[in-house]
Short mmCIF file of C-alpha atoms and ligand atoms in Angstrom, two decimals:
data_model
loop_
_atom_site.label_atom_id
_atom_site.label_comp_id
_atom_site.label_asym_id
_atom_site.label_seq_id
_atom_site.Cartn_x
_atom_site.Cartn_y
_atom_site.Cartn_z
CA MET A 1 22.65 -12.37 8.55
CA ALA A 2 19.61 -14.01 6.84
CA LEU A 3 16.62 -12.58 8.79
CA ASN A 4 14.09 -15.44 8.69
CA LYS A 5 11.76 -14.72 11.82
CA LEU A 6 11.31 -11.37 13.07
CA VAL A 7 9.47 -10.59 16.35
CA VAL A 8 8.21 -7.13 17.08
CA LEU A 9 6.91 -5.92 20.49
CA VAL A 10 4.29 -3.20 20.04
CA GLY A 11 1.54 -1.32 21.93
CA GLY A 12 -0.92 1.01 20.31
CA VAL A 13 -0.89 3.23 17.31
CA GLY A 14 2.90 3.97 17.10
CA GLY A 15 3.80 0.32 17.25
CA ALA A 16 0.94 -0.57 14.79
CA LYS A 17 2.46 1.59 12.11
CA LEU A 18 5.72 -0.36 12.17
CA ALA A 19 3.84 -3.67 12.29
CA TYR A 20 2.01 -2.60 9.27
CA GLY A 21 5.10 -1.82 7.17
CA LEU A 22 6.91 -5.07 8.35
CA SER A 23 3.86 -7.15 7.23
CA ARG A 24 3.86 -5.64 3.79
CA VAL A 25 7.70 -6.26 3.47
CA LEU A 26 8.08 -9.70 5.04
CA ALA A 27 6.28 -12.95 4.31
CA PRO A 28 3.52 -13.85 6.82
CA GLU A 29 5.72 -16.82 8.46
CA GLN A 30 8.41 -14.39 9.16
CA LEU A 31 6.42 -11.86 11.27
CA THR A 32 5.08 -12.33 14.80
CA VAL A 33 3.69 -9.30 16.58
CA ILE A 34 3.71 -9.46 20.32
CA VAL A 35 1.10 -6.93 21.70
CA ASN A 36 0.66 -5.29 25.06
CA VAL A 37 -2.51 -6.46 27.01
CA ALA A 38 -2.20 -3.92 30.02
CA ASP A 39 -4.67 -1.52 28.38
CA ASP A 40 -7.32 -4.14 28.36
CA PHE A 41 -10.25 -3.60 30.63
CA TRP A 42 -13.97 -4.49 31.27
CA HIS A 43 -16.52 -2.29 30.03
CA TYR A 44 -20.27 -2.76 30.16
CA GLY A 45 -19.47 -6.42 30.67
CA LEU A 46 -17.36 -6.61 27.56
CA ARG A 47 -13.62 -7.36 27.52
CA ILE A 48 -11.93 -4.63 25.65
CA CYS A 49 -8.51 -5.21 24.20
CA PRO A 50 -7.42 -1.92 22.57
CA ASP A 51 -3.93 -2.69 21.58
CA LEU A 52 -4.69 -6.10 20.05
CA ASP A 53 -7.70 -4.43 18.17
CA THR A 54 -5.41 -1.70 16.99
CA ILE A 55 -2.92 -4.06 15.58
CA MET A 56 -5.48 -6.22 13.95
CA TYR A 57 -7.33 -3.65 12.49
CA THR A 58 -4.21 -1.78 11.10
CA LEU A 59 -2.83 -5.07 9.64
CA ALA A 60 -6.31 -5.79 7.98
CA ASP A 61 -6.57 -2.47 6.63
CA TRP A 62 -9.64 -1.84 8.61
CA VAL A 63 -8.38 0.92 10.86
CA ASP A 64 -9.63 4.26 11.17
CA PRO A 65 -6.57 6.14 9.61
CA VAL A 66 -7.36 9.44 11.60
CA ASN A 67 -7.45 8.05 15.09
CA GLY A 68 -5.27 5.07 14.45
CA TRP A 69 -7.78 2.87 16.26
CA GLY A 70 -11.45 1.67 15.84
CA ILE A 71 -12.98 0.75 12.55
CA HIS A 72 -12.79 3.11 9.40
CA GLY A 73 -16.19 4.47 8.78
CA ASP A 74 -17.76 2.84 11.84
CA THR A 75 -20.84 4.58 13.40
CA THR A 76 -21.68 5.14 16.98
CA GLU A 77 -25.52 4.60 17.34
CA MET A 78 -25.01 2.38 20.23
CA LEU A 79 -23.26 5.14 22.04
CA THR A 80 -26.09 7.50 21.15
CA THR A 81 -28.54 5.22 22.80
CA LEU A 82 -26.41 4.77 25.92
CA ARG A 83 -26.28 8.53 26.14
CA ALA A 84 -30.22 8.61 25.79
CA TYR A 85 -30.15 6.67 28.99
CA GLY A 86 -27.94 9.18 30.77
CA GLU A 87 -24.66 7.43 30.33
CA VAL A 88 -21.49 9.58 29.77
CA ALA A 89 -20.20 7.01 27.27
CA TRP A 90 -16.68 8.42 27.49
CA PHE A 91 -15.12 5.46 25.80
CA ARG A 92 -15.86 5.52 22.00
CA LEU A 93 -17.05 2.07 20.93
CA GLY A 94 -18.05 1.89 17.26
CA ASP A 95 -21.08 -0.26 16.17
CA ARG A 96 -18.82 -2.59 14.06
CA ASP A 97 -16.24 -2.55 16.74
CA LEU A 98 -18.77 -3.76 19.05
CA ALA A 99 -18.81 -7.24 17.18
CA THR A 100 -15.21 -7.70 18.00
CA HIS A 101 -15.73 -7.10 21.84
CA LEU A 102 -19.06 -9.23 21.81
CA LEU A 103 -17.41 -12.29 20.01
CA ARG A 104 -14.19 -12.05 22.15
CA THR A 105 -16.01 -11.80 25.41
CA GLU A 106 -18.34 -14.69 24.39
CA LEU A 107 -15.27 -16.97 23.39
CA LEU A 108 -13.56 -16.08 26.78
CA ARG A 109 -16.61 -16.96 28.61
CA GLN A 110 -16.53 -20.33 26.75
CA GLY A 111 -13.06 -20.80 28.15
CA GLU A 112 -10.93 -19.98 25.12
CA ARG A 113 -7.55 -18.28 25.76
CA LEU A 114 -6.92 -14.83 24.58
CA THR A 115 -4.22 -16.10 22.17
CA THR A 116 -6.49 -18.53 20.17
CA ILE A 117 -9.13 -15.99 20.11
CA THR A 118 -6.95 -13.38 18.81
CA GLY A 119 -5.51 -15.84 15.92
CA ARG A 120 -9.19 -16.77 15.00
CA LEU A 121 -10.25 -13.18 14.61
CA ALA A 122 -7.11 -12.15 12.76
CA ARG A 123 -7.21 -15.04 10.31
CA ALA A 124 -10.69 -14.49 9.55
CA ILE A 125 -10.32 -10.84 8.41
CA GLY A 126 -7.45 -11.95 6.32
CA ILE A 127 -4.42 -11.42 8.38
CA GLN A 128 -1.64 -14.04 7.73
CA CYS A 129 1.19 -13.07 10.00
CA THR A 130 0.95 -13.98 13.81
CA ILE A 131 -0.45 -11.61 16.43
CA LEU A 132 -0.02 -12.82 19.99
CA PRO A 133 -0.92 -11.14 23.21
CA VAL A 134 2.11 -11.26 25.49
CA THR A 135 -0.08 -13.40 27.94
CA ASP A 136 -3.37 -14.88 28.33
CA GLN A 137 -3.64 -13.69 31.95
CA PRO A 138 -4.88 -10.36 32.88
CA VAL A 139 -2.30 -7.52 33.37
CA SER A 140 -3.62 -3.72 34.16
CA THR A 141 -1.56 -0.51 33.84
CA ILE A 142 -2.39 1.43 36.91
CA LEU A 143 -1.31 5.19 37.13
CA GLU A 144 -1.03 7.02 40.50
CA THR A 145 -1.85 10.54 39.68
CA VAL A 146 -1.88 13.82 41.55
CA GLU A 147 -5.52 14.75 40.78
CA TYR A 148 -7.41 11.59 41.00
CA GLY A 149 -5.18 9.17 42.98
CA ARG A 150 -5.27 5.72 41.36
CA LEU A 151 -6.50 5.50 37.75
CA GLU A 152 -6.85 2.44 35.45
CA PHE A 153 -5.28 2.97 32.13
CA GLN A 154 -8.34 3.84 30.13
CA GLU A 155 -9.57 6.38 32.63
CA TYR A 156 -6.35 7.94 32.55
CA PHE A 157 -5.77 7.89 28.73
CA VAL A 158 -9.30 8.43 27.41
CA LYS A 159 -11.56 9.75 30.15
CA HIS A 160 -9.05 12.19 31.54
CA ARG A 161 -7.23 12.54 28.05
CA TRP A 162 -3.85 11.66 29.71
CA GLN A 163 -3.81 15.17 31.44
CA PRO A 164 -3.52 13.98 35.14
CA GLU A 165 -0.05 14.35 36.58
CA VAL A 166 1.48 10.81 36.90
CA ARG A 167 3.51 10.07 40.06
CA GLN A 168 4.03 6.25 39.51
CA ILE A 169 2.97 3.46 37.12
CA SER A 170 2.44 -0.14 38.12
CA TYR A 171 1.53 -3.28 36.15
CA GLN A 172 -1.06 -5.20 38.24
CA GLY A 173 -0.95 -8.89 37.56
CA ALA A 174 2.34 -8.73 35.71
CA ASN A 175 4.35 -10.76 38.38
CA THR A 176 1.85 -13.75 38.30
CA ALA A 177 1.16 -13.60 34.51
CA GLN A 178 3.08 -15.95 32.27
CA LEU A 179 4.40 -15.67 28.87
CA SER A 180 2.13 -17.82 26.59
CA ASP A 181 3.70 -21.00 25.03
CA GLU A 182 3.20 -19.30 21.71
CA VAL A 183 5.20 -16.25 22.94
CA HIS A 184 7.90 -18.54 24.21
CA HIS A 185 8.12 -20.38 20.79
CA ALA A 186 8.27 -17.12 18.73
CA LEU A 187 11.13 -16.01 21.08
CA ARG A 188 12.95 -19.21 20.61
CA GLN A 189 12.69 -19.02 16.79
CA ALA A 190 13.42 -15.44 16.57
CA ASP A 191 16.44 -14.12 14.62
CA ALA A 192 15.91 -10.55 15.70
CA ILE A 193 13.45 -8.66 17.91
CA VAL A 194 12.39 -5.10 17.33
CA PHE A 195 10.64 -2.76 19.98
CA GLY A 196 8.20 -0.63 18.23
CA PRO A 197 8.07 3.09 18.58
CA SER A 198 5.61 2.72 21.29
CA ASN A 199 5.43 4.37 24.82
CA PRO A 200 8.02 2.66 26.82
CA TRP A 201 6.11 3.18 29.97
CA LEU A 202 2.61 2.48 28.67
CA SER A 203 3.24 -0.20 25.94
CA ILE A 204 6.52 -1.85 25.98
CA GLU A 205 7.34 -2.07 29.93
CA PRO A 206 3.84 -3.67 30.47
CA ILE A 207 5.07 -6.35 27.90
CA LEU A 208 8.67 -6.64 29.50
CA SER A 209 7.07 -6.91 33.02
CA VAL A 210 5.35 -10.40 32.16
CA GLY A 211 7.18 -13.39 33.74
CA ASN A 212 10.98 -12.95 33.34
CA LEU A 213 10.85 -11.47 29.84
CA ARG A 214 13.43 -8.77 30.54
CA GLU A 215 15.84 -11.23 31.69
CA HIS A 216 15.05 -13.56 28.94
CA LEU A 217 15.49 -11.04 26.27
CA SER A 218 18.78 -9.85 27.79
CA GLN A 219 20.20 -13.28 27.25
CA LEU A 220 19.10 -13.70 23.84
CA PRO A 221 22.27 -13.79 21.32
CA ILE A 222 20.27 -12.02 18.71
CA PRO A 223 19.81 -8.37 17.62
CA ARG A 224 17.35 -6.75 19.83
CA ILE A 225 16.57 -3.19 18.61
CA ALA A 226 14.43 -0.53 19.92
CA MET A 227 12.86 2.43 17.98
CA THR A 228 12.62 5.73 19.74
CA PRO A 229 9.07 7.16 20.34
CA ILE A 230 10.71 10.43 21.16
CA ILE A 231 11.97 12.82 18.35
CA GLU A 232 13.84 16.20 19.53
CA GLY A 233 12.39 16.03 23.00
CA GLN A 234 8.63 15.24 21.60
CA ALA A 235 6.47 12.31 21.55
CA VAL A 236 5.24 11.45 17.91
CA LYS A 237 1.78 10.98 19.50
CA GLY A 238 0.50 10.61 23.16
CA PRO A 239 1.89 11.08 26.56
CA ALA A 240 5.42 9.68 26.41
CA ALA A 241 7.27 12.94 26.73
CA LYS A 242 4.89 14.21 29.38
CA ILE A 243 5.28 11.00 31.45
CA MET A 244 9.01 11.03 31.28
CA ARG A 245 9.03 14.66 32.62
CA GLU A 246 6.54 13.69 35.31
CA LEU A 247 8.62 10.47 36.21
CA GLY A 248 11.84 12.69 36.42
CA TYR A 249 13.52 11.27 32.96
CA GLU A 250 15.41 13.40 30.60
CA VAL A 251 13.05 13.74 27.66
CA SER A 252 15.27 12.25 25.02
CA ALA A 253 15.88 9.08 22.95
CA ARG A 254 18.90 8.51 25.16
CA ALA A 255 16.86 8.19 28.32
CA VAL A 256 14.53 5.65 26.43
CA ALA A 257 17.56 3.51 25.51
CA GLU A 258 18.72 3.83 28.87
CA PHE A 259 15.41 2.83 30.27
CA TYR A 260 15.38 -0.34 28.07
CA GLY A 261 18.96 -1.24 29.49
CA THR A 262 20.21 -4.56 28.64
CA THR A 263 17.02 -5.76 27.01
CA ILE A 264 18.18 -4.14 23.97
CA ASN A 265 21.72 -4.17 22.01
CA GLY A 266 20.70 -1.64 19.27
CA PHE A 267 18.78 1.50 19.10
CA ILE A 268 17.39 3.69 16.36
CA ARG A 269 16.83 7.37 16.99
CA ASP A 270 15.39 9.75 14.38
CA GLN A 271 17.77 11.34 12.19
CA ARG A 272 16.21 14.93 13.46
CA ASP A 273 17.94 14.25 16.91
CA THR A 274 21.38 15.41 15.66
CA ALA A 275 21.92 17.13 19.34
CA PHE A 276 21.10 13.92 21.00
CA THR A 277 23.84 11.65 19.74
CA PHE A 278 24.83 8.91 22.20
CA SER A 279 26.16 5.51 22.49
CA LEU A 280 24.96 2.32 24.05
CA SER A 281 26.90 0.25 26.43
CA GLU A 282 26.33 -2.67 23.95
CA GLY A 283 25.45 -2.63 20.36
CA ARG A 284 24.91 0.31 18.02
CA VAL A 285 22.89 3.46 17.58
CA SER A 286 21.44 4.12 13.98
CA ALA A 287 19.64 7.12 12.79
CA LEU A 288 16.61 7.01 10.45
CA ASP A 289 13.85 8.99 9.39
CA THR A 290 11.15 7.34 11.85
CA LEU A 291 8.12 9.42 11.32
CA MET A 292 5.47 7.25 9.52
CA HIS A 293 2.49 9.29 8.36
CA THR A 294 1.68 7.37 5.05
CA ASN A 295 1.49 3.71 4.37
CA GLU A 296 4.49 4.23 2.06
CA ASP A 297 6.53 5.93 5.14
CA LYS A 298 5.46 2.70 7.29
CA ILE A 299 7.02 0.31 4.45
CA ARG A 300 10.05 2.52 4.00
CA VAL A 301 10.82 2.50 7.72
CA ALA A 302 10.18 -1.37 7.82
CA GLN A 303 12.53 -1.78 4.91
CA GLN A 304 15.22 0.46 6.60
CA VAL A 305 14.89 -1.52 9.75
CA LEU A 306 15.28 -4.74 7.95
CA ALA A 307 18.22 -3.47 6.21
CA LEU A 308 19.81 -2.58 9.66
CA LEU A 309 19.21 -6.07 10.93
CA GLU A 310 20.42 -7.80 7.82
CA GLY A 311 23.38 -5.65 7.32
CA GLY A 312 24.14 -4.67 10.79
CA ASP A 313 27.01 -6.57 12.57
CA GLY A 314 25.32 -5.85 15.91
N1 FO1 B 401 -8.65 6.33 22.44
C1 FO1 B 401 -9.13 7.60 22.59
O1 FO1 B 401 -8.31 8.24 22.83
N2 FO1 B 401 -10.57 7.65 22.83
C2 FO1 B 401 -11.42 6.80 22.61
O2 FO1 B 401 -12.65 7.04 22.79
C3 FO1 B 401 -10.96 5.47 22.24
C4 FO1 B 401 -11.80 4.44 21.97
C5 FO1 B 401 -11.19 3.18 21.76
C6 FO1 B 401 -12.19 2.00 21.34
C7 FO1 B 401 -11.55 0.77 20.99
C8 FO1 B 401 -10.36 0.76 20.86
O3 FO1 B 401 -9.78 -0.61 20.58
C9 FO1 B 401 -9.37 1.74 21.42
C10 FO1 B 401 -10.05 2.77 21.54
N3 FO1 B 401 -9.14 4.01 21.98
C11 FO1 B 401 -9.53 5.20 22.23
C12 FO1 B 401 -7.65 3.78 21.79
C13 FO1 B 401 -7.23 3.14 23.16
O4 FO1 B 401 -7.42 4.09 24.20
C14 FO1 B 401 -5.80 2.77 23.33
O5 FO1 B 401 -5.69 2.02 24.51
C15 FO1 B 401 -4.79 3.87 22.86
O6 FO1 B 401 -4.75 3.86 21.63
C16 FO1 B 401 -3.47 3.28 23.65
O7 FO1 B 401 -2.94 2.31 23.09
#
């Protein structure tokens, strides 16, 4: 089928790699990236939107290639001064990165929506495809942990380096938050949807939990393919495998596919997962080399995903 409009759902670093590859293969008007907002938080009076910034910096070739977040070559003089005042400064805000938070916070204070702010910032730094927060309302990933009880996402992920044992995850605000008109429009226009290789519980589910997105996607008569973030029982990066164990899931691509259920009708596992072949109730499981270290890898994977979508009968 002719693939004219692709929508990709992403969270942080893993999803950003796929979005980068797709942005180099598709024309700008063909690609819409819908981003998780449940990592967002208030910090020293600034609204920080880490996943939006990770996607924006990655697509603009601004991102720090080592961390996958923050701005390449950024300095941390502001943090040094905070520490001089006795602050712990556990969240590494770069000095150039600070401009993003200052401007976004000011525009929010003036009443602008996160969607229009994101579009303005992205266009200003040369990004031509569309980046959309899944909602303009606040949603927060909350983790119930054994050691510290209730933790907000960045406290869990950064301050405690995702080491606390997770008992339960919830998405505060998701049941009242609404999909933006721009997201509804992108889904109506979509010829296919790809769930990036992001953490299902920390990046994709907080997107799916907004409004009635899960049911909405389940009824779309188009390919809806998820990429595995788990290879041979390991997460490529971050706490996905650890969280799966702690929540009692089998740590496998199959368990991820089952978690997505009817919201998908296709799945891409990694070709290394030979022991974990499985089938879907609907659609097909494909195998690719899904590891994306270099920009060339990201472009290769994007091209292979598109070939699956265009060639696929699913
Ligand atoms: N992740 C860290 O592990 N340590 C940090 O100090 C850190 C700072 C940071 C600053 C701005 C930003 O946009 C992202 C930042 N991240 C940091 C990543 C952030 O925690 C993301 O939420 C994760 O990448 C998960 O998506």
